[in-house]
Amino acid sequence: MTAETTTGADSRAGRLLRTVTWGLFAAWALHDAEELCTMAGWADRARPRLEQNLPWVPAAVWDRMSVSQEHATAAIGVMACVIGTAAARGAHTNGRSPLYQATLAGFGLHAVPHLASAVVTRGYTPGVLTAPTVVAPFALWAWRRLRRAEVPIATSSSAGPPAGRRVWWRHTTRGGAAR
């Protein structure tokens, strides 16, 4: 293989990894746009159906489910910072960042509760349209591309939230060098 061919292949691989890493932010934005448009007021509109379908749930739960547009917007704004940071770390490390990989895994896995909530409540729930059409397919595609590019999967010596906090802390306080 010539140097020119190798450089071209490296360039294509770099573009693909940028698509995989920044694609996380794009897929998240599509998904959360659905939530932004539907979350506020959904619980109030759905409450009669929910109370009928889930009669064992105490009224106090339904009372606390209401979300204002301001609350939904603020929560989605915070998540934009988290997802954007993870995508940037992923792009900077060619997908090797544990923060990026953990966020990609969480993003893909969170399609499951979206679908489950729609089944349990027997109707639309915010985010259920893009969970199976954007969230899960993007995450699966991204993991396949990372694997094909031979990007090592980040691991932690311990599982659970403490490990996630350690990964987050390391990446935000020490620059998160790729390992």
Tab-separated table of C-alpha atoms in Angstrom:
chain	number	residue	atom	x	y	z
A	1	MET	CA	0.000	0.000	0.000
A	2	THR	CA	1.372	3.423	-0.865
A	3	ALA	CA	1.619	6.319	1.564
A	4	GLU	CA	-1.082	8.121	-0.426
A	5	THR	CA	-3.472	5.166	-0.128
A	6	THR	CA	-2.791	4.799	3.597
A	7	THR	CA	-3.394	8.514	4.140
A	8	GLY	CA	-6.678	8.292	2.217
A	9	ALA	CA	-7.804	5.312	4.296
A	10	ASP	CA	-6.800	7.091	7.514
A	11	SER	CA	-8.720	10.164	6.395
A	12	ARG	CA	-11.858	8.116	5.680
A	13	ALA	CA	-11.541	6.340	9.029
A	14	GLY	CA	-11.162	9.688	10.788
A	15	ARG	CA	-14.268	11.062	9.065
A	16	LEU	CA	-16.206	7.943	9.982
A	17	LEU	CA	-15.171	8.173	13.638
A	18	ARG	CA	-16.169	11.857	13.692
A	19	THR	CA	-19.557	10.834	12.290
A	20	VAL	CA	-19.863	8.152	14.971
A	21	THR	CA	-18.870	10.466	17.818
A	22	TRP	CA	-20.645	13.688	16.810
A	23	GLY	CA	-23.531	11.564	15.543
A	24	LEU	CA	-24.304	10.793	19.179
A	25	PHE	CA	-25.097	14.459	19.739
A	26	ALA	CA	-27.173	14.639	16.531
A	27	ALA	CA	-29.178	11.499	17.394
A	28	TRP	CA	-29.710	12.759	20.929
A	29	ALA	CA	-30.898	16.156	19.587
A	30	LEU	CA	-33.512	14.475	17.368
A	31	HIS	CA	-34.721	12.329	20.241
A	32	ASP	CA	-34.853	15.152	22.747
A	33	ALA	CA	-36.608	17.438	20.255
A	34	GLU	CA	-39.494	14.957	20.425
A	35	GLU	CA	-39.361	15.064	24.217
A	36	LEU	CA	-39.147	18.853	24.279
A	37	CYS	CA	-42.303	19.090	22.156
A	38	THR	CA	-44.293	16.492	24.100
A	39	MET	CA	-43.069	16.238	27.687
A	40	ALA	CA	-44.697	19.322	29.207
A	41	GLY	CA	-48.314	18.617	30.000
A	42	TRP	CA	-48.150	14.981	28.891
A	43	ALA	CA	-48.755	13.606	32.398
A	44	ASP	CA	-51.786	15.847	32.892
A	45	ARG	CA	-53.284	14.820	29.538
A	46	ALA	CA	-52.491	11.130	30.046
A	47	ARG	CA	-53.483	10.925	33.715
A	48	PRO	CA	-57.053	9.611	33.177
A	49	ARG	CA	-55.750	6.811	30.928
A	50	LEU	CA	-52.877	6.059	33.316
A	51	GLU	CA	-55.170	5.898	36.352
A	52	GLN	CA	-57.469	3.523	34.472
A	53	ASN	CA	-54.661	1.285	33.181
A	54	LEU	CA	-52.570	1.372	36.370
A	55	PRO	CA	-55.100	1.533	39.234
A	56	TRP	CA	-52.594	0.284	41.843
A	57	VAL	CA	-50.399	3.390	41.446
A	58	PRO	CA	-51.105	5.877	44.281
A	59	ALA	CA	-52.586	9.266	43.332
A	60	ALA	CA	-49.547	10.967	44.902
A	61	VAL	CA	-47.380	9.536	42.098
A	62	TRP	CA	-49.596	11.060	39.410
A	63	ASP	CA	-49.616	14.365	41.329
A	64	ARG	CA	-45.802	14.546	41.115
A	65	MET	CA	-45.477	13.588	37.434
A	66	SER	CA	-46.501	16.923	35.951
A	67	VAL	CA	-43.635	18.703	34.165
A	68	SER	CA	-43.720	22.332	33.038
A	69	GLN	CA	-42.218	23.476	29.736
A	70	GLU	CA	-39.584	25.406	31.713
A	71	HIS	CA	-38.605	22.290	33.655
A	72	ALA	CA	-38.435	20.157	30.488
A	73	THR	CA	-36.371	22.815	28.698
A	74	ALA	CA	-33.934	23.147	31.608
A	75	ALA	CA	-33.496	19.368	31.935
A	76	ILE	CA	-32.903	18.970	28.212
A	77	GLY	CA	-30.425	21.865	28.310
A	78	VAL	CA	-28.434	20.143	31.054
A	79	MET	CA	-28.427	16.922	29.042
A	80	ALA	CA	-27.224	18.857	25.979
A	81	CYS	CA	-24.129	19.796	27.979
A	82	VAL	CA	-23.543	16.193	29.071
A	83	ILE	CA	-24.079	14.650	25.628
A	84	GLY	CA	-22.131	17.427	23.900
A	85	THR	CA	-19.187	16.944	26.256
A	86	ALA	CA	-19.231	13.178	25.710
A	87	ALA	CA	-19.402	13.589	21.921
A	88	ALA	CA	-16.519	16.077	21.995
A	89	ARG	CA	-14.410	13.703	24.120
A	90	GLY	CA	-15.267	10.903	21.710
A	91	ALA	CA	-14.244	12.996	18.709
A	92	HIS	CA	-11.018	14.078	20.425
A	93	THR	CA	-10.074	10.461	21.243
A	94	ASN	CA	-11.401	8.810	18.058
A	95	GLY	CA	-14.107	7.046	20.049
A	96	ARG	CA	-11.764	5.732	22.752
A	97	SER	CA	-13.003	7.986	25.554
A	98	PRO	CA	-14.646	6.021	28.384
A	99	LEU	CA	-16.977	8.993	28.875
A	100	TYR	CA	-18.073	8.825	25.237
A	101	GLN	CA	-18.475	5.046	25.281
A	102	ALA	CA	-20.434	5.062	28.556
A	103	THR	CA	-22.698	7.810	27.237
A	104	LEU	CA	-23.233	5.965	23.953
A	105	ALA	CA	-24.124	2.797	25.885
A	106	GLY	CA	-26.507	4.672	28.163
A	107	PHE	CA	-28.106	6.450	25.223
A	108	GLY	CA	-28.749	3.192	23.392
A	109	LEU	CA	-29.967	1.313	26.452
A	110	HIS	CA	-32.370	4.069	27.433
A	111	ALA	CA	-34.534	3.136	24.434
A	112	VAL	CA	-35.723	0.133	26.473
A	113	PRO	CA	-37.529	2.084	29.239
A	114	HIS	CA	-39.096	4.339	26.598
A	115	LEU	CA	-40.621	1.331	24.866
A	116	ALA	CA	-41.511	-0.374	28.149
A	117	SER	CA	-43.297	2.731	29.436
A	118	ALA	CA	-45.443	2.877	26.301
A	119	VAL	CA	-46.355	-0.799	26.709
A	120	VAL	CA	-47.134	-0.471	30.424
A	121	THR	CA	-49.190	2.704	29.980
A	122	ARG	CA	-50.803	1.398	26.768
A	123	GLY	CA	-50.174	4.554	24.811
A	124	TYR	CA	-47.806	7.270	23.733
A	125	THR	CA	-45.106	8.403	26.154
A	126	PRO	CA	-42.623	11.213	25.412
A	127	GLY	CA	-39.682	9.916	23.395
A	128	VAL	CA	-41.255	6.630	22.306
A	129	LEU	CA	-41.340	7.530	18.599
A	130	THR	CA	-37.607	8.200	18.281
A	131	ALA	CA	-36.434	5.525	20.751
A	132	PRO	CA	-36.854	2.647	18.251
A	133	THR	CA	-36.259	4.721	15.112
A	134	VAL	CA	-33.279	6.884	16.135
A	135	VAL	CA	-31.866	5.990	19.569
A	136	ALA	CA	-31.454	2.204	19.325
A	137	PRO	CA	-30.468	2.091	15.625
A	138	PHE	CA	-27.870	4.853	16.022
A	139	ALA	CA	-26.307	3.231	19.086
A	140	LEU	CA	-26.091	-0.168	17.391
A	141	TRP	CA	-24.639	1.394	14.230
A	142	ALA	CA	-22.084	3.392	16.239
A	143	TRP	CA	-20.910	0.351	18.222
A	144	ARG	CA	-20.518	-1.663	15.007
A	145	ARG	CA	-18.446	1.131	13.460
A	146	LEU	CA	-16.251	1.440	16.564
A	147	ARG	CA	-15.701	-2.323	16.569
A	148	ARG	CA	-14.926	-2.330	12.835
A	149	ALA	CA	-12.401	0.489	13.385
A	150	GLU	CA	-10.822	-1.660	16.138
A	151	VAL	CA	-11.467	0.960	18.799
A	152	PRO	CA	-10.860	-0.701	22.178
A	153	ILE	CA	-13.856	-0.844	24.484
A	154	ALA	CA	-13.267	1.146	27.665
A	155	THR	CA	-13.528	-0.908	30.838
A	156	SER	CA	-13.654	-0.156	34.521
A	157	SER	CA	-12.442	-2.291	37.396
A	158	SER	CA	-15.786	-1.828	39.128
A	159	ALA	CA	-19.306	-1.419	37.819
A	160	GLY	CA	-22.105	0.922	38.713
A	161	PRO	CA	-22.557	4.613	39.444
A	162	PRO	CA	-19.320	5.058	41.454
A	163	ALA	CA	-17.340	3.919	38.402
A	164	GLY	CA	-19.297	6.346	36.235
A	165	ARG	CA	-18.538	9.190	38.627
A	166	ARG	CA	-14.831	8.282	38.581
A	167	VAL	CA	-14.796	8.298	34.775
A	168	TRP	CA	-16.630	11.633	34.703
A	169	TRP	CA	-14.311	13.150	37.355
A	170	ARG	CA	-11.144	11.966	35.582
A	171	HIS	CA	-12.303	13.393	32.259
A	172	THR	CA	-13.420	16.738	33.621
A	173	THR	CA	-10.507	17.395	35.979
A	174	ARG	CA	-7.492	15.893	34.239
A	175	GLY	CA	-8.220	16.267	30.558
A	176	GLY	CA	-9.183	12.594	30.182
A	177	ALA	CA	-6.230	11.258	28.199
A	178	ALA	CA	-7.166	8.277	26.053
A	179	ARG	CA	-5.775	5.028	27.364
